CSV table of C-alpha atoms in Angstrom, one decimal:
chain,number,residue,atom,x,y,z
A,4,MET,CA,20.8,40.8,-34.2
A,5,ARG,CA,18.8,42.4,-31.2
A,6,THR,CA,15.5,41.1,-29.9
A,7,PRO,CA,14.2,43.2,-27.1
A,8,HIS,CA,11.8,41.3,-24.9
A,9,GLY,CA,10.6,43.7,-22.5
A,10,HIS,CA,6.8,42.5,-22.6
A,11,GLY,CA,6.7,38.9,-21.8
A,12,HIS,CA,5.3,36.0,-23.5
A,13,SER,CA,3.0,33.4,-23.4
A,14,HIS,CA,4.9,30.3,-24.4
A,15,GLY,CA,4.3,27.3,-22.3
A,16,HIS,CA,1.9,29.5,-20.0
A,17,GLY,CA,-1.0,27.0,-20.2
A,18,HIS,CA,-3.4,28.8,-22.4
A,19,GLY,CA,-6.7,28.3,-20.8
A,20,HIS,CA,-8.6,30.7,-22.5
A,21,ARG,CA,-9.7,30.7,-25.9
A,22,SER,CA,-9.2,34.2,-26.8
A,23,ARG,CA,-5.7,34.0,-25.6
A,24,ARG,CA,-5.2,31.1,-27.7
A,25,LEU,CA,-6.5,32.7,-30.9
A,26,ARG,CA,-4.5,35.5,-30.4
A,27,HIS,CA,-1.4,33.3,-30.0
A,28,LEU,CA,-2.0,31.8,-33.3
A,29,VAL,CA,-2.8,35.3,-35.1
A,30,THR,CA,0.2,36.8,-34.0
A,31,PRO,CA,3.0,34.1,-32.7
A,32,HIS,CA,5.2,36.4,-31.2
A,33,SER,CA,3.1,38.8,-29.3
A,34,HIS,CA,4.2,37.3,-25.9
A,35,ASP,CA,1.1,38.2,-24.2
A,36,SER,CA,2.3,39.9,-20.9
A,37,ALA,CA,-1.0,39.9,-19.1
A,38,ASP,CA,0.3,37.2,-16.6
A,39,ARG,CA,3.7,38.8,-15.9
A,40,PHE,CA,1.8,42.0,-15.7
A,41,ASP,CA,-0.6,40.8,-13.0
A,42,SER,CA,2.0,39.2,-11.0
A,43,ALA,CA,4.1,42.2,-10.8
A,44,LEU,CA,0.6,44.2,-10.1
A,45,GLU,CA,0.1,42.0,-7.0
A,46,THR,CA,3.5,42.6,-5.7
A,47,SER,CA,2.5,46.2,-5.5
A,48,ARG,CA,-0.8,45.6,-4.2
A,49,ARG,CA,0.7,43.4,-1.5
A,50,GLY,CA,3.0,46.0,-0.2
A,51,MET,CA,0.2,48.8,-0.4
A,52,ARG,CA,-1.5,46.5,1.9
A,53,THR,CA,1.3,46.0,4.1
A,54,LEU,CA,1.8,49.7,4.2
A,55,VAL,CA,-1.9,50.0,5.1
A,56,TRP,CA,-2.2,47.7,8.0
A,57,SER,CA,1.0,48.4,9.7
A,58,PHE,CA,0.0,51.9,9.3
A,59,LEU,CA,-2.9,51.2,11.4
A,60,ALA,CA,-0.9,49.2,13.8
A,61,LEU,CA,1.2,52.1,14.5
A,62,PHE,CA,-1.7,54.4,14.6
A,63,VAL,CA,-3.5,52.2,17.3
A,64,THR,CA,-0.2,51.9,19.2
A,65,ALA,CA,0.2,55.6,19.4
A,66,ALA,CA,-3.6,55.9,20.3
A,67,ALA,CA,-3.1,53.5,23.0
A,68,GLN,CA,-0.4,55.8,24.3
A,69,LEU,CA,-2.5,58.7,23.7
A,70,VAL,CA,-5.2,57.4,26.2
A,71,VAL,CA,-2.3,56.8,28.8
A,72,VAL,CA,-1.4,60.5,28.7
A,73,LEU,CA,-5.1,61.8,28.7
A,74,PHE,CA,-5.3,60.1,32.1
A,75,THR,CA,-1.6,61.0,33.2
A,76,GLY,CA,-1.1,64.2,31.9
A,77,SER,CA,2.4,63.1,31.5
A,78,VAL,CA,4.4,65.6,28.7
A,79,ALA,CA,6.9,62.8,28.5
A,80,LEU,CA,4.4,60.4,27.2
A,81,LEU,CA,3.2,62.8,25.3
A,82,GLY,CA,6.2,63.5,23.1
A,83,ASP,CA,6.6,59.9,23.0
A,84,THR,CA,2.8,59.8,21.5
A,85,ILE,CA,3.5,62.5,19.0
A,86,HIS,CA,6.6,60.6,17.8
A,87,ASN,CA,4.9,57.4,17.3
A,88,PHE,CA,2.1,59.3,15.2
A,89,ALA,CA,5.0,61.0,13.4
A,90,ASP,CA,6.6,57.4,12.8
A,91,ALA,CA,3.4,56.0,11.2
A,92,LEU,CA,3.5,58.8,8.6
A,93,THR,CA,6.8,57.1,6.9
A,94,ALA,CA,4.8,54.9,5.0
A,95,VAL,CA,3.7,57.9,3.0
A,96,PRO,CA,6.7,58.2,0.9
A,97,VAL,CA,7.0,54.5,0.4
A,98,GLY,CA,3.0,54.3,-0.5
A,99,ILE,CA,3.7,57.4,-3.0
A,100,ALA,CA,6.4,55.2,-4.6
A,101,PHE,CA,4.1,52.1,-5.0
A,102,ALA,CA,1.5,53.8,-6.6
A,103,LEU,CA,3.7,55.7,-9.0
A,104,GLY,CA,5.6,52.1,-9.7
A,105,ARG,CA,1.8,50.8,-11.1
A,106,ARG,CA,1.8,53.5,-13.6
A,107,ALA,CA,2.2,52.3,-17.3
A,108,ALA,CA,5.3,53.1,-18.9
A,109,THR,CA,5.4,56.4,-21.2
A,110,ARG,CA,7.5,57.7,-24.2
A,111,ARG,CA,9.3,60.1,-21.8
A,112,PHE,CA,9.4,57.3,-18.6
A,113,THR,CA,10.1,54.2,-20.8
A,114,TYR,CA,10.6,52.1,-17.9
A,115,GLY,CA,8.0,53.5,-15.8
A,116,LEU,CA,8.2,54.9,-12.5
A,117,GLY,CA,9.4,52.1,-10.4
A,118,ARG,CA,12.7,53.7,-9.6
A,119,ALA,CA,10.4,55.8,-7.4
A,120,GLU,CA,10.9,53.2,-4.6
A,121,ASP,CA,14.5,53.7,-4.6
A,122,LEU,CA,13.9,57.6,-4.0
A,123,ALA,CA,11.5,56.7,-1.1
A,124,GLY,CA,14.1,54.6,0.3
A,125,VAL,CA,16.6,57.3,0.5
A,126,VAL,CA,13.7,59.3,2.4
A,127,VAL,CA,13.2,56.6,5.0
A,128,VAL,CA,17.1,56.7,5.6
A,129,LEU,CA,17.0,60.4,6.3
A,130,ILE,CA,14.1,60.1,8.9
A,131,ILE,CA,16.4,56.9,10.3
A,132,ALA,CA,19.4,59.1,10.4
A,133,CYS,CA,17.3,62.3,12.2
A,134,SER,CA,16.0,59.5,14.8
A,135,ALA,CA,19.4,58.7,15.6
A,136,ALA,CA,20.5,62.4,15.9
A,137,LEU,CA,17.7,63.2,18.1
A,138,ALA,CA,17.8,60.3,20.4
A,139,GLY,CA,21.5,61.2,20.7
A,140,TYR,CA,21.1,64.8,21.8
A,141,GLU,CA,18.3,64.0,24.2
A,142,ALA,CA,20.7,61.2,25.8
A,143,VAL,CA,23.5,63.8,25.9
A,144,ARG,CA,21.5,66.5,27.3
A,145,ARG,CA,20.2,64.4,30.0
A,146,LEU,CA,23.7,63.4,30.7
A,147,ILE,CA,24.6,67.3,31.3
A,148,GLU,CA,21.5,68.2,32.6
A,149,PRO,CA,20.0,65.5,35.0
A,150,ARG,CA,16.2,65.6,35.6
A,151,PRO,CA,14.1,63.4,37.8
A,152,VAL,CA,11.8,60.9,36.3
A,153,THR,CA,8.6,60.5,37.6
A,154,GLY,CA,5.3,58.2,36.9
A,155,LEU,CA,8.1,55.3,36.2
A,156,TRP,CA,5.5,52.5,35.7
A,157,VAL,CA,3.4,54.7,33.3
A,158,VAL,CA,6.5,55.4,31.4
A,159,ALA,CA,7.5,51.5,31.5
A,160,ALA,CA,4.0,50.8,30.3
A,161,ALA,CA,3.9,53.3,27.2
A,162,GLY,CA,7.5,52.0,26.4
A,163,VAL,CA,6.2,48.4,26.2
A,164,ILE,CA,3.4,49.4,24.0
A,165,GLY,CA,5.5,51.2,21.8
A,166,PHE,CA,8.3,48.5,21.4
A,167,LEU,CA,5.4,45.6,20.7
A,168,GLY,CA,3.6,47.8,18.2
A,169,ASN,CA,7.1,49.1,16.4
A,170,GLU,CA,8.3,45.6,16.3
A,171,LEU,CA,5.1,44.0,15.0
A,172,VAL,CA,5.4,46.5,12.2
A,173,ALA,CA,8.8,46.1,11.4
A,174,ARG,CA,8.7,42.7,11.2
A,175,TRP,CA,5.8,42.5,9.1
A,176,ARG,CA,7.2,45.3,6.8
A,177,ILE,CA,10.8,43.8,6.6
A,178,THR,CA,9.4,40.1,5.8
A,179,VAL,CA,7.1,41.4,3.0
A,180,GLY,CA,9.7,43.8,1.7
A,181,ARG,CA,12.4,41.2,1.3
A,182,GLN,CA,9.9,38.7,-0.5
A,183,ILE,CA,8.4,41.1,-3.2
A,184,GLY,CA,12.0,42.7,-3.4
A,185,SER,CA,11.6,46.3,-1.9
A,186,ALA,CA,14.0,47.8,-0.4
A,187,ALA,CA,12.1,51.1,0.3
A,188,LEU,CA,9.6,49.0,2.3
A,189,VAL,CA,12.7,47.1,4.0
A,190,ALA,CA,14.2,50.1,5.1
A,191,ASP,CA,10.7,51.6,6.4
A,192,GLY,CA,10.8,48.3,8.4
A,193,LEU,CA,14.3,48.8,9.7
A,194,HIS,CA,13.1,52.4,10.8
A,195,ALA,CA,10.0,51.1,12.7
A,196,ARG,CA,12.6,48.4,14.6
A,197,THR,CA,14.5,51.4,15.5
A,198,ASP,CA,11.6,53.2,16.9
A,199,GLY,CA,10.8,49.8,18.9
A,200,PHE,CA,14.4,50.1,20.3
A,201,THR,CA,13.9,53.5,21.3
A,202,SER,CA,10.7,52.7,23.0
A,203,LEU,CA,12.5,49.7,24.6
A,204,ALA,CA,15.1,52.2,26.3
A,205,VAL,CA,12.3,54.2,28.1
A,206,VAL,CA,11.4,50.7,29.7
A,207,LEU,CA,15.1,49.6,30.6
A,208,GLY,CA,15.8,53.5,31.7
A,209,ALA,CA,12.7,53.5,33.8
A,210,LEU,CA,13.6,50.2,35.6
A,211,GLY,CA,17.2,51.7,36.3
A,212,VAL,CA,15.8,54.7,37.6
A,213,ALA,CA,13.5,52.6,39.9
A,214,LEU,CA,16.3,50.5,41.2
A,215,GLY,CA,18.2,53.7,42.4
A,216,PHE,CA,20.6,54.3,39.1
A,217,PRO,CA,19.2,57.7,37.8
A,218,MET,CA,21.9,57.9,35.2
A,219,ALA,CA,20.3,54.8,33.5
A,220,ASP,CA,18.0,56.7,31.5
A,221,PRO,CA,20.6,58.6,29.7
A,222,ILE,CA,23.0,56.0,29.2
A,223,ILE,CA,20.7,53.5,27.6
A,224,GLY,CA,19.5,56.3,25.4
A,225,LEU,CA,23.5,56.5,24.2
A,226,VAL,CA,23.3,52.7,23.7
A,227,ILE,CA,20.3,52.8,21.8
A,228,THR,CA,21.4,55.6,19.6
A,229,VAL,CA,24.4,53.2,18.6
A,230,ALA,CA,21.8,50.5,17.9
A,231,ILE,CA,20.1,53.0,15.6
A,232,LEU,CA,23.3,53.9,13.7
A,233,LEU,CA,23.9,50.1,13.0
A,234,VAL,CA,20.1,49.6,11.6
A,235,LEU,CA,20.9,53.0,9.6
A,236,ARG,CA,24.1,51.7,8.1
A,237,ASP,CA,22.3,48.4,7.3
A,238,ALA,CA,19.3,50.3,5.6
A,239,ALA,CA,21.7,52.8,3.6
A,240,LYS,CA,23.9,50.2,2.5
A,241,GLU,CA,20.7,48.3,1.0
A,242,VAL,CA,19.4,51.5,-0.3
A,243,PHE,CA,22.8,52.6,-1.9
A,244,ARG,CA,23.2,49.0,-3.8
A,245,ARG,CA,19.9,49.7,-5.1
A,246,LEU,CA,20.4,52.9,-6.4
A,247,MET,CA,23.6,51.6,-8.2
A,248,ASP,CA,22.0,48.8,-9.7
A,249,ALA,CA,23.6,46.1,-7.4
A,250,VAL,CA,22.1,43.0,-7.5
A,251,ASP,CA,22.9,39.3,-5.8
A,252,PRO,CA,25.9,37.6,-7.9
A,253,ALA,CA,23.9,34.2,-7.3
A,254,THR,CA,21.3,36.0,-9.6
A,255,VAL,CA,23.4,36.5,-12.3
A,256,ASP,CA,24.9,33.1,-12.3
A,257,LEU,CA,21.2,32.0,-12.0
A,258,VAL,CA,20.6,33.7,-15.3
A,259,GLU,CA,23.5,32.4,-16.9
A,260,ARG,CA,22.6,28.9,-16.3
A,261,ALA,CA,19.0,29.2,-17.1
A,262,ALA,CA,20.1,30.7,-20.7
A,263,ARG,CA,22.7,28.0,-21.4
A,264,SER,CA,19.8,25.5,-20.5
A,265,VAL,CA,17.8,26.2,-23.6
A,266,ASP,CA,18.4,24.0,-26.4
A,267,GLY,CA,20.6,25.7,-29.2
A,268,VAL,CA,22.4,28.0,-26.9
A,269,ARG,CA,26.0,27.5,-26.9
A,270,ALA,CA,27.1,30.1,-24.6
A,271,ALA,CA,25.9,32.9,-22.6
A,272,ARG,CA,27.8,36.1,-21.4
A,273,ASP,CA,27.8,40.0,-21.0
A,274,VAL,CA,24.8,39.2,-18.7
A,275,ARG,CA,23.2,42.5,-17.0
A,276,VAL,CA,20.7,42.5,-14.3
A,277,ARG,CA,19.0,45.6,-12.5
A,278,TRP,CA,16.1,46.4,-10.3
A,279,ILE,CA,13.2,48.8,-11.7
A,280,GLY,CA,11.0,48.9,-8.6
A,281,HIS,CA,10.8,45.5,-7.1
A,282,SER,CA,11.0,43.5,-10.1
A,283,LEU,CA,14.4,42.5,-12.3
A,284,ARG,CA,15.3,43.2,-16.0
A,285,ALA,CA,18.0,41.7,-17.5
A,286,GLU,CA,20.2,41.9,-20.8
A,287,LEU,CA,22.5,39.2,-22.0
A,288,ALA,CA,24.0,37.8,-25.4
A,289,VAL,CA,23.8,34.0,-26.4
A,290,ALA,CA,25.5,32.4,-29.0
A,291,VAL,CA,23.8,30.2,-31.3
A,292,ASP,CA,24.6,28.1,-34.4
A,293,PRO,CA,25.8,30.6,-37.1
A,294,ALA,CA,23.5,28.7,-39.6
A,295,LEU,CA,20.4,29.6,-37.9
A,296,THR,CA,18.0,31.9,-40.0
A,297,VAL,CA,16.8,35.3,-38.6
A,298,THR,CA,13.7,33.6,-37.8
A,299,ALA,CA,14.9,30.7,-35.9
A,300,ALA,CA,17.1,33.0,-34.0
A,301,HIS,CA,14.3,35.3,-33.0
A,302,HIS,CA,12.4,32.2,-31.8
A,303,LEU,CA,15.4,31.1,-29.7
A,304,ALA,CA,15.6,34.5,-28.1
A,305,HIS,CA,12.3,33.9,-27.2
A,306,GLN,CA,12.8,30.6,-25.6
A,307,VAL,CA,15.8,32.0,-23.6
A,308,GLU,CA,13.6,35.0,-22.0
A,309,HIS,CA,11.0,32.5,-21.3
A,310,ARG,CA,13.1,30.4,-19.6
A,311,LEU,CA,14.6,33.3,-17.4
A,312,THR,CA,11.1,34.4,-16.5
A,313,GLN,CA,10.5,31.1,-15.3
A,314,ARG,CA,13.7,30.3,-13.2
A,315,VAL,CA,14.9,33.6,-12.0
A,316,PRO,CA,12.6,35.0,-9.0
A,317,ARG,CA,11.2,38.4,-9.8
A,318,LEU,CA,12.5,38.5,-13.5
A,319,THR,CA,9.8,40.2,-15.4
A,320,ALA,CA,11.7,41.0,-18.7
A,321,ALA,CA,14.9,40.3,-20.6
A,322,VAL,CA,16.6,41.6,-23.6
A,323,VAL,CA,18.5,38.8,-25.4
A,324,HIS,CA,21.0,39.5,-28.0
A,325,THR,CA,21.6,36.5,-30.4
A,326,GLU,CA,25.2,36.4,-32.0
A,327,PRO,CA,27.0,33.5,-33.8
A,328,ALA,CA,28.9,30.9,-32.0
A,329,LEU,CA,31.8,31.7,-34.3
A,330,GLY,CA,32.8,34.7,-36.2
A,331,ALA,CA,31.0,37.3,-33.5
A,332,GLU,CA,34.1,38.9,-32.5
A,333,GLY,CA,34.6,40.2,-35.8
A,334,ALA,CA,31.3,41.6,-36.4
A,335,HIS,CA,31.6,43.8,-33.1
A,336,GLU,CA,34.8,44.8,-34.2
A,337,LEU,CA,33.3,46.2,-37.3
A,338,VAL,CA,30.7,48.2,-35.5
A,339,GLY,CA,32.5,48.9,-32.4
A,340,PRO,CA,31.9,48.0,-29.0
A,341,ARG,CA,28.5,47.4,-27.5
């Protein structure tokens, strides 16, 4: 028998409200999803808050650089400022994905639109790739056509401002992204970190030129290009794995152990776990006593899902297939492979 449980339940949640207790008595298996929905919604809200505040931080960083540009008239600093303003806008695709992910599931999109985060992650990876290509192009062009660098201290100051602002945003986005399970937010944080490296290269290049080594600027630019490519590799790997429904094997092990810990479950197998946005969904089969009635097996499946959502981080739903501990193989052969 298959008992789909993608809607959460309230067993053991501590029913503090009288209306919730009454609803549970009237419909003992309605599995109120309010707590779990609120938790998922809070992660989306936290992601949105992170995007908004980090966007403002990058905007302030670029605005500070713009003030320097206005007082110095430096075209180079103007280009760097425009670049930082553009980088702040990378929060847009991730923000759109978070907004879409908060929409309720429909008859067409039965799992909701959480996978929009994965598409946003792809966009961010493409932006990182473009940044690496642009940085490499500029560095090579400077090696082929050397040009004098003027206003070294102004350039260095702008680079420090850019590095500090981008690194602050990077740490913020990466930390929150990993806590709520958003690969897109992590990738966007890695992108901000690459921009910080680029700004830091401006500082190091200016110091090299000040010490009498004019080729320091393009050489360091090439080194930073390599660093950006390494970050690109990590970000692309994380986003690709999410697109291919990869999860940490330790999570699968935890699902199996948690399911087996429920009284009445003799074995857990065929575990599958996937990401939907920044929450996890699981499917598994549990072996039970062949003498159990349909009602008892159904109740046991609910207990398994409840245990899973309590013990597995960011798991919000599970589909639990109950089967007899003896004789299940014969039934599978009759109906064909699952």
